[in-house]
PDB file of C-alpha atoms in Angstrom:
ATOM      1  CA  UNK A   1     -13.164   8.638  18.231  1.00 87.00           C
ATOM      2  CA  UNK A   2     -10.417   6.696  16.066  1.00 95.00           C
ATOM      3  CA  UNK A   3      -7.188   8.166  14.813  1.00 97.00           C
ATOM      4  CA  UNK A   4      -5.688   6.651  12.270  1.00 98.00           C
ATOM      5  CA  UNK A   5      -2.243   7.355  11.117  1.00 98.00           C
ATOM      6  CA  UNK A   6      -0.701   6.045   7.638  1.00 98.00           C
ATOM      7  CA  UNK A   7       2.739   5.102   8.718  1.00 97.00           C
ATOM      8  CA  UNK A   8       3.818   4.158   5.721  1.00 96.00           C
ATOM      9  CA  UNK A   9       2.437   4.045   1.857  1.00 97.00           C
ATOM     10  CA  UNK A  10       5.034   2.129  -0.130  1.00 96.00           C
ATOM     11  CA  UNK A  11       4.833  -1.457  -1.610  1.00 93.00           C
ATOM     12  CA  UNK A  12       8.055  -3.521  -2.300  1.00 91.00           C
ATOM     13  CA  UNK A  13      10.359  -1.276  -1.083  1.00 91.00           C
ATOM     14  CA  UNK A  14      11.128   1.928   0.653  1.00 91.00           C
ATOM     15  CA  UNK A  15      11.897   5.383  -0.993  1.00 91.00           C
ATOM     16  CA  UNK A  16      12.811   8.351   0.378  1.00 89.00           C
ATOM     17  CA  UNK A  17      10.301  10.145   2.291  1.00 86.00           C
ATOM     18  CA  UNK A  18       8.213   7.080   1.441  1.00 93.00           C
ATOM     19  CA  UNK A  19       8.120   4.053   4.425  1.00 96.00           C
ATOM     20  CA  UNK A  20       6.876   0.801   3.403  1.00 96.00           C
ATOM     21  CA  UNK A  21       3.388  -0.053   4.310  1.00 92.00           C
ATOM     22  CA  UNK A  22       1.812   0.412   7.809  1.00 97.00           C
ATOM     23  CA  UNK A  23      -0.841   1.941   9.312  1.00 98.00           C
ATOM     24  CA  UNK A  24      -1.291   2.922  13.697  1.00 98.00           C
ATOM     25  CA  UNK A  25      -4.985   3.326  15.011  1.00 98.00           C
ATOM     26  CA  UNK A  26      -5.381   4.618  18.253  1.00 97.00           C
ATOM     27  CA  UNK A  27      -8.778   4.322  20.331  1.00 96.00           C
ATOM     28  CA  UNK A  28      -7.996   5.497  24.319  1.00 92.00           C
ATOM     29  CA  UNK A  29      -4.879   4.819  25.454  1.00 91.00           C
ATOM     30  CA  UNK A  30      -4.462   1.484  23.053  1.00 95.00           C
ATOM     31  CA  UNK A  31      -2.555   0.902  19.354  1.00 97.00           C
ATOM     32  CA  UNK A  32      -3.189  -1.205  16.971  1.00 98.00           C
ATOM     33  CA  UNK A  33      -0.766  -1.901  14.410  1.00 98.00           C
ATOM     34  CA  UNK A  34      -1.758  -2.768  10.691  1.00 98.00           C
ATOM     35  CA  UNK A  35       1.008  -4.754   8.997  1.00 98.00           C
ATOM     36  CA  UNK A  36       4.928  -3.245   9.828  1.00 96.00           C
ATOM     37  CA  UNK A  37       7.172  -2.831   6.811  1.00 95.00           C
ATOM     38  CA  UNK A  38      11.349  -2.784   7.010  1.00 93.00           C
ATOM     39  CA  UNK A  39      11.480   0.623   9.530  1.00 92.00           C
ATOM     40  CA  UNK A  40       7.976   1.572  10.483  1.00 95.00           C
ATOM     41  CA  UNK A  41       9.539   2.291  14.116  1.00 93.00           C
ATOM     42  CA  UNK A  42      11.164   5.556  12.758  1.00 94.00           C
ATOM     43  CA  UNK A  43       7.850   7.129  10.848  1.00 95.00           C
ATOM     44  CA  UNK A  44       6.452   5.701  14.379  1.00 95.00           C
ATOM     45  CA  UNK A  45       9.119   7.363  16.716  1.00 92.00           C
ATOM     46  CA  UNK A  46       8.189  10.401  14.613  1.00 91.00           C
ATOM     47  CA  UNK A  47       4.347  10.366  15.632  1.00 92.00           C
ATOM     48  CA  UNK A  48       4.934  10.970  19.164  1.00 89.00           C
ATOM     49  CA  UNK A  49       2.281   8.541  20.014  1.00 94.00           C
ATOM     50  CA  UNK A  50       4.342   6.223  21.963  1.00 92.00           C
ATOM     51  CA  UNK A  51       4.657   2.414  22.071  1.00 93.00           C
ATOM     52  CA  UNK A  52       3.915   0.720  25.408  1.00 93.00           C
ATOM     53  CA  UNK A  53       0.053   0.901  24.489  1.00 95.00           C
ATOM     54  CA  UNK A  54       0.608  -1.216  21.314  1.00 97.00           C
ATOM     55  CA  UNK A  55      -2.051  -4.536  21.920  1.00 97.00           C
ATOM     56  CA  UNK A  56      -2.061  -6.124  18.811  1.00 98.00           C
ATOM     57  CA  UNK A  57      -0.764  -6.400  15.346  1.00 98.00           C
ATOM     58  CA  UNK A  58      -2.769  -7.486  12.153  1.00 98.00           C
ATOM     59  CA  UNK A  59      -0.579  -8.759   9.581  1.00 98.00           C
ATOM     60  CA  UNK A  60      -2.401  -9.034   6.192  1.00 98.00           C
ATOM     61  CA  UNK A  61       0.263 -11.346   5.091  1.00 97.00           C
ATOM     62  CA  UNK A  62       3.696 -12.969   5.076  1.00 96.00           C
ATOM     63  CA  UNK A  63       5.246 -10.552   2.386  1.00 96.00           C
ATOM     64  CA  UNK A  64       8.725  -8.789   3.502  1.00 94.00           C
ATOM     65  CA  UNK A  65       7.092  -5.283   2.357  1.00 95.00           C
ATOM     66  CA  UNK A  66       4.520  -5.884   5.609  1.00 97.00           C
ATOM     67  CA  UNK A  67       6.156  -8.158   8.478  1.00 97.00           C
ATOM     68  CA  UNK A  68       9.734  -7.363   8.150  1.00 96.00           C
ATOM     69  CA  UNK A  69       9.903  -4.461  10.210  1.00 96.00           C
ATOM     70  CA  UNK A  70       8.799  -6.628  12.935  1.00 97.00           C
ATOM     71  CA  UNK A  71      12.136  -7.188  15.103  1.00 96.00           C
ATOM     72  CA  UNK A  72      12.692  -3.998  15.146  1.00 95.00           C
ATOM     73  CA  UNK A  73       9.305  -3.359  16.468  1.00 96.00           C
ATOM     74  CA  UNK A  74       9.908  -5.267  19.315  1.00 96.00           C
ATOM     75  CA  UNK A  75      12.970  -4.091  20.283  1.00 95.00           C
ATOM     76  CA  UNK A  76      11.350  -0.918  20.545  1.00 94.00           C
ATOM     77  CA  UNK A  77       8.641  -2.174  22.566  1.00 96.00           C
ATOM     78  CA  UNK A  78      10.739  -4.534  24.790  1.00 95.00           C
ATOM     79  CA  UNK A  79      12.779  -0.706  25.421  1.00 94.00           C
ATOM     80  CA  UNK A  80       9.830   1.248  26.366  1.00 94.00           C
ATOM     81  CA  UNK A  81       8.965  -1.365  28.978  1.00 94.00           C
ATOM     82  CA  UNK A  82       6.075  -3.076  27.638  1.00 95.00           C
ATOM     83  CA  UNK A  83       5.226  -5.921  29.884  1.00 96.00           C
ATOM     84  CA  UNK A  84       1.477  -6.950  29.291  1.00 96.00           C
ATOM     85  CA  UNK A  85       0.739  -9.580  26.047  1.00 96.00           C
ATOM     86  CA  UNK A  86       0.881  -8.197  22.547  1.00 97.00           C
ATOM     87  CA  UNK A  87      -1.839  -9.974  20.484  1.00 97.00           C
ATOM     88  CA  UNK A  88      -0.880 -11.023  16.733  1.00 98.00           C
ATOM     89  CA  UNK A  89      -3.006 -11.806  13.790  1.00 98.00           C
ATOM     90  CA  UNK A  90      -2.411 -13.238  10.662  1.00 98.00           C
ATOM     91  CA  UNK A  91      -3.540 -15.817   7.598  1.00 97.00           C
ATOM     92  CA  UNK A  92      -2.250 -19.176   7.438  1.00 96.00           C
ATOM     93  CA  UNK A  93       1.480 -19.226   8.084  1.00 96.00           C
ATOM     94  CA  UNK A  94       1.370 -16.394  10.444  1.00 97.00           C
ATOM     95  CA  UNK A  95       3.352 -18.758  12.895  1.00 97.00           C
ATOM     96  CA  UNK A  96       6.038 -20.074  10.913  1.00 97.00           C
ATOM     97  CA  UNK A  97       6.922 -16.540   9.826  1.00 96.00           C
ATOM     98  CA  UNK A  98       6.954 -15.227  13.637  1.00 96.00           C
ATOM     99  CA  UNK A  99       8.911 -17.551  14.847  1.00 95.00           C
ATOM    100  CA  UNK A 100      11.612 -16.955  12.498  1.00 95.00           C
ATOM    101  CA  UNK A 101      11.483 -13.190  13.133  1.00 95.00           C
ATOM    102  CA  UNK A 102      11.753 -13.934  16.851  1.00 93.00           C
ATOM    103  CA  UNK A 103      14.959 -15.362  16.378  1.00 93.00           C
ATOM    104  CA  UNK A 104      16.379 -11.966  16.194  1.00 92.00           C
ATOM    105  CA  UNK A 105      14.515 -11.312  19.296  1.00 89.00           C
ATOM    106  CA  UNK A 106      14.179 -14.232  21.194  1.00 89.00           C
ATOM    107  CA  UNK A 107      14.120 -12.926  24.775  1.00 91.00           C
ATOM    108  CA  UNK A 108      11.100 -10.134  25.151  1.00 95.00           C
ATOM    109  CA  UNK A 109       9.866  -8.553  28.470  1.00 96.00           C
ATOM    110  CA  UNK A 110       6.240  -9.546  27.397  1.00 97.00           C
ATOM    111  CA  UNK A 111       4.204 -12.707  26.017  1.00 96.00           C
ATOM    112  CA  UNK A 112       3.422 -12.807  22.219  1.00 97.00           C
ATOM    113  CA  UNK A 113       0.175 -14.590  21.521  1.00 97.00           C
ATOM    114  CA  UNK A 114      -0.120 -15.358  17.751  1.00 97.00           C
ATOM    115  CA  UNK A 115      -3.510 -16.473  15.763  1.00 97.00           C
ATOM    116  CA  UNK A 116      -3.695 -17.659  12.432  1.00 97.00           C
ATOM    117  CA  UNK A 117      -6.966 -16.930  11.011  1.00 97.00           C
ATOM    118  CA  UNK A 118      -8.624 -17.911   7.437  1.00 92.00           C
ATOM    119  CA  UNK A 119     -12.102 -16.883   5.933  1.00 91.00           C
ATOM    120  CA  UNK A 120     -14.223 -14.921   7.387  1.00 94.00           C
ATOM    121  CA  UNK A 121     -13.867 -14.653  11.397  1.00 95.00           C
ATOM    122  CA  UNK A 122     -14.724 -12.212  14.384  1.00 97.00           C
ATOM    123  CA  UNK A 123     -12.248 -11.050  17.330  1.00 96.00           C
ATOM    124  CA  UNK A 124     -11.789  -8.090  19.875  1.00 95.00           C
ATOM    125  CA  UNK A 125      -8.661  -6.498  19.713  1.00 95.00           C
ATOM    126  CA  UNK A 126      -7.437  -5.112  23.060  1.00 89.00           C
ATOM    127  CA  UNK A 127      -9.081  -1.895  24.076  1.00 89.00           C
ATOM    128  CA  UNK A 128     -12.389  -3.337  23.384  1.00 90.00           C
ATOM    129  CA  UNK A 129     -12.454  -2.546  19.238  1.00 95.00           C
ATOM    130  CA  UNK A 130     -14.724  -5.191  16.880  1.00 96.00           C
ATOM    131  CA  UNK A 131     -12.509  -6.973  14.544  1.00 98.00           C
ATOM    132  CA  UNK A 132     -12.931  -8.980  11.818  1.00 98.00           C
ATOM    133  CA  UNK A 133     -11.565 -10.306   8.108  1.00 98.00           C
ATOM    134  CA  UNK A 134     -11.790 -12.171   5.343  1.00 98.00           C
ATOM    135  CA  UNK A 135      -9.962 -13.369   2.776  1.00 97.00           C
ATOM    136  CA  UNK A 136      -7.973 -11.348   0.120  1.00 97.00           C
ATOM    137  CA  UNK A 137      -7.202 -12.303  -3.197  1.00 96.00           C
ATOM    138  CA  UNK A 138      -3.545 -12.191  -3.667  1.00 96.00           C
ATOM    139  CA  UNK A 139      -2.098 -15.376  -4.405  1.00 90.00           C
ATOM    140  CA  UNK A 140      -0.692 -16.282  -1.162  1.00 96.00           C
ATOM    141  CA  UNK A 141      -3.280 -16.010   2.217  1.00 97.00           C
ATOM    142  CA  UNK A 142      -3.977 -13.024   2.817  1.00 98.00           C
ATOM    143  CA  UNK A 143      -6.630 -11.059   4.925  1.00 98.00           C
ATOM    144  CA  UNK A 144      -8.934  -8.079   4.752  1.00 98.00           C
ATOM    145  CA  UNK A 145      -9.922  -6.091   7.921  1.00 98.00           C
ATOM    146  CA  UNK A 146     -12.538  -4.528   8.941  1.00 98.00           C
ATOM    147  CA  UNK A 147     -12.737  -2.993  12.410  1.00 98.00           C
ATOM    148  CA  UNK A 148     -15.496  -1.253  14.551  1.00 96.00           C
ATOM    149  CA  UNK A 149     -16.574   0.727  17.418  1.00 94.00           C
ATOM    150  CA  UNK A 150     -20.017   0.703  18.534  1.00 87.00           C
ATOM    151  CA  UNK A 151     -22.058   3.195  19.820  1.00 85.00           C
ATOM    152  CA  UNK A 152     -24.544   2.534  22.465  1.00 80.00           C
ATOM    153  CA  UNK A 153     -28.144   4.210  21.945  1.00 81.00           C
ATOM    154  CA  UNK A 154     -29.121   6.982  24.066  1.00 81.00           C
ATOM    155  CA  UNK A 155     -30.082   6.019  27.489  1.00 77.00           C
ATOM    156  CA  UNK A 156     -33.675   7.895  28.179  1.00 79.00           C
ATOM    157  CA  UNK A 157     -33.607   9.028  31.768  1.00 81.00           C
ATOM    158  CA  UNK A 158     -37.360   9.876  31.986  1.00 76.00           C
ATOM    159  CA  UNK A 159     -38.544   6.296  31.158  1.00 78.00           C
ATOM    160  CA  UNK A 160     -36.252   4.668  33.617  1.00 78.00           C
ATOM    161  CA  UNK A 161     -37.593   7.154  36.376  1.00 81.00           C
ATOM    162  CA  UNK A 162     -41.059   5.842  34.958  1.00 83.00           C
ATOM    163  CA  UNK A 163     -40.008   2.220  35.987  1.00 79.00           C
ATOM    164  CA  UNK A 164     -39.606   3.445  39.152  1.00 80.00           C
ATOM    165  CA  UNK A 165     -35.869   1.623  39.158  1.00 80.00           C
ATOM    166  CA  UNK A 166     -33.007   3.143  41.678  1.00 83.00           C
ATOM    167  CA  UNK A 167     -30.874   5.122  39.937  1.00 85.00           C
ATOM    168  CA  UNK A 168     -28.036   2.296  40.805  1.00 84.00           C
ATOM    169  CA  UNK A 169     -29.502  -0.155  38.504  1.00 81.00           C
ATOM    170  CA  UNK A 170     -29.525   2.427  35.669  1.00 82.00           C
ATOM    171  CA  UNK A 171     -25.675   1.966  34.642  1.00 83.00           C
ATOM    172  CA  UNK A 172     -25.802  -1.893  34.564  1.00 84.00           C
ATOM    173  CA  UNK A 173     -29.258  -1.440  32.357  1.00 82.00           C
ATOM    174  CA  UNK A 174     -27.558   0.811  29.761  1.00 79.00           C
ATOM    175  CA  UNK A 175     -25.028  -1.892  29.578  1.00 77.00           C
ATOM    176  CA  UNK A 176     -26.938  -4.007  28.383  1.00 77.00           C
ATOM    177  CA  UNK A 177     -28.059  -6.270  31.567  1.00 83.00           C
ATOM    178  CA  UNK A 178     -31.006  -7.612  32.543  1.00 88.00           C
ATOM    179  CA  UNK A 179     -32.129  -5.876  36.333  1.00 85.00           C
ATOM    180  CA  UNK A 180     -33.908  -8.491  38.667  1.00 85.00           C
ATOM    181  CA  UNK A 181     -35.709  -5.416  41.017  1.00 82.00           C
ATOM    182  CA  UNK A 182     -38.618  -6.637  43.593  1.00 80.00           C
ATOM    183  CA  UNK A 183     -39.928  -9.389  41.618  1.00 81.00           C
ATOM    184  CA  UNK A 184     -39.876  -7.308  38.513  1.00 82.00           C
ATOM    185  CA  UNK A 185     -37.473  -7.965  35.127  1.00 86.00           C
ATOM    186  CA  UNK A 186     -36.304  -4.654  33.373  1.00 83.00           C
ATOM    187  CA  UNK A 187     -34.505  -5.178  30.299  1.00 86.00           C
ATOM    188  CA  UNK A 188     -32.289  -2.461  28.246  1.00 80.00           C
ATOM    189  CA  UNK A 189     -35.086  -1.847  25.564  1.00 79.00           C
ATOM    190  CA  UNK A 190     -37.224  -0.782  28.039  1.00 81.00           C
ATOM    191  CA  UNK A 191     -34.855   2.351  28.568  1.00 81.00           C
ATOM    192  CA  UNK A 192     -32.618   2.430  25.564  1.00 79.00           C
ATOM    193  CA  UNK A 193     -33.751   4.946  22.219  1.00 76.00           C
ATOM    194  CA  UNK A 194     -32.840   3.674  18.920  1.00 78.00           C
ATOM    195  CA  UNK A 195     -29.415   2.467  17.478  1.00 79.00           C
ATOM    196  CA  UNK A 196     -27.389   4.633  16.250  1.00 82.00           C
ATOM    197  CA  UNK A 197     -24.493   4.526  13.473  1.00 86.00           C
ATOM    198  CA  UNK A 198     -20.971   3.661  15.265  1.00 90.00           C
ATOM    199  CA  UNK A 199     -17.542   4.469  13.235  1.00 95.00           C
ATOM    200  CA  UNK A 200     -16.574   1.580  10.917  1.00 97.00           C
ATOM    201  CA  UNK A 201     -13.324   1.487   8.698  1.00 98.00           C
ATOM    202  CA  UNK A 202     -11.360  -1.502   6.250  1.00 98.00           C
ATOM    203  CA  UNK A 203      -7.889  -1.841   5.126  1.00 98.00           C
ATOM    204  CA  UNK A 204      -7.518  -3.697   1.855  1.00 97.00           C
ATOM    205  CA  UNK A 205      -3.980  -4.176   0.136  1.00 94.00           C
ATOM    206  CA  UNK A 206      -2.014  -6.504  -1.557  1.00 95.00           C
ATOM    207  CA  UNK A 207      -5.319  -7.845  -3.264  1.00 97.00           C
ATOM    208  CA  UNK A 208      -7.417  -7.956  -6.304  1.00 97.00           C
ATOM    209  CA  UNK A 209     -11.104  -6.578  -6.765  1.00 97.00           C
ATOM    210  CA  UNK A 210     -13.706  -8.793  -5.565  1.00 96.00           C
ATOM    211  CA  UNK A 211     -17.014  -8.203  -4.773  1.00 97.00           C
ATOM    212  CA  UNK A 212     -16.336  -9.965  -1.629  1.00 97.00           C
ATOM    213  CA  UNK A 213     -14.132  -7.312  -0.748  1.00 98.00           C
ATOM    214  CA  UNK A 214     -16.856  -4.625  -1.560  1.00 97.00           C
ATOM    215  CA  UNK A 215     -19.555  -6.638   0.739  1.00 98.00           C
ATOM    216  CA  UNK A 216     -16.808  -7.207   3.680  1.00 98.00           C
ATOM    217  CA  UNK A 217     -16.438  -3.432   3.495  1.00 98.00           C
ATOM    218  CA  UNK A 218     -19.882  -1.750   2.990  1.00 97.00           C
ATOM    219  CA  UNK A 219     -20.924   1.205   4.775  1.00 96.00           C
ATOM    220  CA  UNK A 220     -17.489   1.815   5.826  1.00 98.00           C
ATOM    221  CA  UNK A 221     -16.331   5.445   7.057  1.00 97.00           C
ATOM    222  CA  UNK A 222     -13.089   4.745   5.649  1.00 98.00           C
ATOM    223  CA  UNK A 223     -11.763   2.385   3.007  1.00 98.00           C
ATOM    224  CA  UNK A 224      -7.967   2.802   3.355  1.00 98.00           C
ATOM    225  CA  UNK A 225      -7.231   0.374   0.109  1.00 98.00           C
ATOM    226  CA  UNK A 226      -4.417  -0.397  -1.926  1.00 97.00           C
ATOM    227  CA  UNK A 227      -3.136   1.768  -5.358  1.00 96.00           C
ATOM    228  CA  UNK A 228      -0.420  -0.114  -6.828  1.00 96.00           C
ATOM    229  CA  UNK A 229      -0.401   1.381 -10.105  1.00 96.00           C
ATOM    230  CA  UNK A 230      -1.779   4.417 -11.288  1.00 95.00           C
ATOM    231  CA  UNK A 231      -2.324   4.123 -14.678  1.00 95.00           C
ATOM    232  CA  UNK A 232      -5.291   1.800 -16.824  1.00 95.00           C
ATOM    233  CA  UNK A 233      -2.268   0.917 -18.991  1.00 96.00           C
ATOM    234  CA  UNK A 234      -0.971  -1.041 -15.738  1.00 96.00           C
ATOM    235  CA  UNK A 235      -3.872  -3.078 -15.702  1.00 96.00           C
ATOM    236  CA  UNK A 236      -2.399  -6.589 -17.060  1.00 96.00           C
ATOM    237  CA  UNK A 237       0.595  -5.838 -14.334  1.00 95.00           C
ATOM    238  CA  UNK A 238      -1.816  -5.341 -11.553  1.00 95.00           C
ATOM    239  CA  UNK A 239      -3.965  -8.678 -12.660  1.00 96.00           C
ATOM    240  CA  UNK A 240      -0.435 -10.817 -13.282  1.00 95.00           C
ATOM    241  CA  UNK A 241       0.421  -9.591  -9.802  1.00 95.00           C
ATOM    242  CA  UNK A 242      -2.334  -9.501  -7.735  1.00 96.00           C
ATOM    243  CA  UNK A 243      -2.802  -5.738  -7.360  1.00 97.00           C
ATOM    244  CA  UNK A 244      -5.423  -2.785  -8.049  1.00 97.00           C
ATOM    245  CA  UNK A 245      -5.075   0.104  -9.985  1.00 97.00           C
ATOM    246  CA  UNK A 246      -6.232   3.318  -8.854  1.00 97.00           C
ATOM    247  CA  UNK A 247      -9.596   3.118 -10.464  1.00 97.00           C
ATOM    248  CA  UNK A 248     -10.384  -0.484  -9.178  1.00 98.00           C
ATOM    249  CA  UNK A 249      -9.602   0.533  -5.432  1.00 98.00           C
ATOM    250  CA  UNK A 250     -12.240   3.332  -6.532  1.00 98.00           C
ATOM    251  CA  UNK A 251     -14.846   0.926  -7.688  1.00 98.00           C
ATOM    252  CA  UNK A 252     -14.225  -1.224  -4.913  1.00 98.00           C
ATOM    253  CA  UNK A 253     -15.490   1.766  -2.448  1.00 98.00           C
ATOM    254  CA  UNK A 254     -17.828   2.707  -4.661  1.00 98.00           C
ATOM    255  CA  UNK A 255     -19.568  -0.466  -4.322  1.00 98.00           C
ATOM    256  CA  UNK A 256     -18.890  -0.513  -1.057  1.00 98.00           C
ATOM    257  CA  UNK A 257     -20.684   2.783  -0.395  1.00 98.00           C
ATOM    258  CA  UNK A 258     -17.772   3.674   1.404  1.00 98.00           C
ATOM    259  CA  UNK A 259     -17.688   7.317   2.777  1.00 97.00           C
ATOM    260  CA  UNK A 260     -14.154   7.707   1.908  1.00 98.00           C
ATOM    261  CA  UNK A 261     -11.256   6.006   0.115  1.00 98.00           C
ATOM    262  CA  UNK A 262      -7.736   7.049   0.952  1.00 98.00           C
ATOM    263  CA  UNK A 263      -5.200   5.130  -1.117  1.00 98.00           C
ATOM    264  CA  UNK A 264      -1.973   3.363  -0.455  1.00 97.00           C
ATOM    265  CA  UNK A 265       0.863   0.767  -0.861  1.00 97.00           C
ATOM    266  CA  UNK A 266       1.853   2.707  -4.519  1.00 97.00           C
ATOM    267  CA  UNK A 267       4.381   0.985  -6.499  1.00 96.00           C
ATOM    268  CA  UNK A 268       7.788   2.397  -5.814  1.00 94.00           C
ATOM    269  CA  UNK A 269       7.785   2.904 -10.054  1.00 91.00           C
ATOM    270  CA  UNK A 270       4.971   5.943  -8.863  1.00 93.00           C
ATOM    271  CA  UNK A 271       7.153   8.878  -7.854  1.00 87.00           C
ATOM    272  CA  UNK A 272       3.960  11.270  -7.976  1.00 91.00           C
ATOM    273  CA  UNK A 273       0.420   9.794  -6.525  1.00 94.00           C
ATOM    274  CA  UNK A 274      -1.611  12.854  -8.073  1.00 94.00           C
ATOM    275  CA  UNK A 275      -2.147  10.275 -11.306  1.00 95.00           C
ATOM    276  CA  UNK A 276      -3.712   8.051  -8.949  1.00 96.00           C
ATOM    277  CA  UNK A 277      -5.534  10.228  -7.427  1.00 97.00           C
ATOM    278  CA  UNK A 278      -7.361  11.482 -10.535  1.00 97.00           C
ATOM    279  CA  UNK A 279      -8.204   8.263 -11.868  1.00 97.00           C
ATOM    280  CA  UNK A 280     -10.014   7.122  -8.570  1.00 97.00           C
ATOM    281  CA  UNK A 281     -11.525  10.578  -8.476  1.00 97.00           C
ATOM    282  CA  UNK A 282     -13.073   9.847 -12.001  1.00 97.00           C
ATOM    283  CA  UNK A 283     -14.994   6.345 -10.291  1.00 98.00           C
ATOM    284  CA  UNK A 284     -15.072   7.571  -6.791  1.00 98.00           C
ATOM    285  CA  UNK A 285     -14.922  11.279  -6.071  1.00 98.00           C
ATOM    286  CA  UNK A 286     -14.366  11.653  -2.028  1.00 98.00           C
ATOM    287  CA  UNK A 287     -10.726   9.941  -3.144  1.00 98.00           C
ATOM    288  CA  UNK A 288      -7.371  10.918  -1.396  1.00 97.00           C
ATOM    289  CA  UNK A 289      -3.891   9.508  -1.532  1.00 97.00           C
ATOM    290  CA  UNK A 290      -2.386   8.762   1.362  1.00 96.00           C
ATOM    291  CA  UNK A 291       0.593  10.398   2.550  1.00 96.00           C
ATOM    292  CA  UNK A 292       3.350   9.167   5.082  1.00 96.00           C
ATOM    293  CA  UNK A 293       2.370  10.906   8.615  1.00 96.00           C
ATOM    294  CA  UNK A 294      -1.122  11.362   7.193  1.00 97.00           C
ATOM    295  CA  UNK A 295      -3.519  11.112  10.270  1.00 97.00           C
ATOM    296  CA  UNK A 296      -7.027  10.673   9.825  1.00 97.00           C
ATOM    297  CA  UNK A 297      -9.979  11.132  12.892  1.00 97.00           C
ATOM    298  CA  UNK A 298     -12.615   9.298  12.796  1.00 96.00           C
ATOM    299  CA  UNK A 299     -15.689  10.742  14.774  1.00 91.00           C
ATOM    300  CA  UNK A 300     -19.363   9.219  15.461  1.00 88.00           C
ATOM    301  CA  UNK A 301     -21.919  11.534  13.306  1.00 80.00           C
ATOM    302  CA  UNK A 302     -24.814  13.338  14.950  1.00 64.00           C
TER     303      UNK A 302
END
């Protein structure tokens, strides 16, 4: 199961009741942080969720609206005593911006361990989650993300009693290890039923259409995707600066075959997101905006 909470659903700058973009994912007892706008620790402090169990942070760029709520981030993690290494991702750049940041907090309780990636790559993000992005098309690097939890098949009890293999062995099998028993190899297929569908889920802002985009996130349970403007009449704004309308983050998911589409990081010229919400609804039907505080579970299906 995933939780994922929308922090914040503003682009440019905050608004009242409106924090600047960031979204929290919990899986277990560890956070994940997508991109912290100027405050995010108050919507944050709000949740209840706490902050020692934050592992990483994904920036998807080097745009005030999404890293410069960082110091403040670490204060706050520095206070509630976080100790272990917090994990940082970013595009090209990443580093330079960091740094700078850290001047305001140059003396933290816990190592920082910043990578810069570009294109498509693959990582782990602490708590065992299955990362990975590409790029964006904003002008300036920027990444997509796309993360995953796997689900293991079912493991069949009566054909590993028909092996004839101690029940000791059975745990290491269903892992995914290869038994060595009394001259005999047993491998997981042998015991294992047929894959099944984990949870899946991609955050896209700051970022263009591409079909790219729409491959990177296919199948996804969620597509939680950018809505700068909310009208067609915006369109020449959103292409001049790098941004979606509502209907374009709709055919995005719709090509996608996303299950859902929840939209963010609105223009802070959109007072009312219902606008938006009708014009994806028109491309894409299983459309929400998203809402500051808005939490949304993810579960495996049957």
């Amino acid at each position: 199961m995933l939780d994922i909470c929308l922090l914040g659903t503003c682009g440019m700058m905050p608004l009242p009741g409106r924090w600047l973009s960031s979204t929290l994912v919990r899986f277990g007892s560890t956070l994940t942080l997508f991109d912290c706008g100027e405050g995010t620790q108050i919507p944050w402090k709000s949740l209840g969720w706490g902050f020692r169990q934050l592992g990483a942070i994904c920036f998807s760029h080097m745009h005030a609206d999404h890293v410069a709520g960082l110091p403040g981030i670490l204060f706050m993690l520095a206070h509630a005593g976080k100790t272990d290494p917090l994990d940082i991702y970013g595009p090209t750049g990443t580093t330079y911006i960091i740094d700078g940041l850290r001047r305001l907090a140059p003396e933290l309780p816990f190592p920082i361990h910043i990578h810069e990636l570009r294109g498509e790559q693959h990582f782990e993000l602490p708590g065992g989650l299955k990362a990975s992005c590409i790029d964006a098309v904003h002008g300036v690097p920027c990444l997509a993300y796309r993360v995953e939890l796997e689900r293991k098949p079912v493991f069949e009890v009566e054909k590993a009693k028909s092996l004839g293999l101690p029940v000791q062995y059975w745990k290491p099998l269903q892992q995914g290890e290869v038994i060595e028993y009394e001259g005999q190899t047993f491998r997981p297929e042998q015991v294992l039923g047929a894959p099944r569908r984990g949870i899946s889920f991609a955050i896209i802002t700051d970022s263009r259409p591409a079909e790219s985009l729409s491959q990177f996130a296919h199948d996804v349970d969620l597509l939680i995707c950018e809505s700068m403007y909310d009208t067609i009449e915006d369109l020449p704004l959103a292409k001049a600066n790098a941004h979606m309308v509502a209907n374009e983050a709709a055919g995005l998911a719709k090509a996608a075959h996303a299950r859902q589409l929840v939209l963010t990081h609105f223009s802070p010229k959109v007072q009312n997101t219902s606008q938006a919400e009708k014009l994806a609804r028109s491309v894409f039907p299983n459309t929400r905006t998203g809402k500051d505080g808005m939490i949304i579970t993810l579960n495996y299906t049957s």
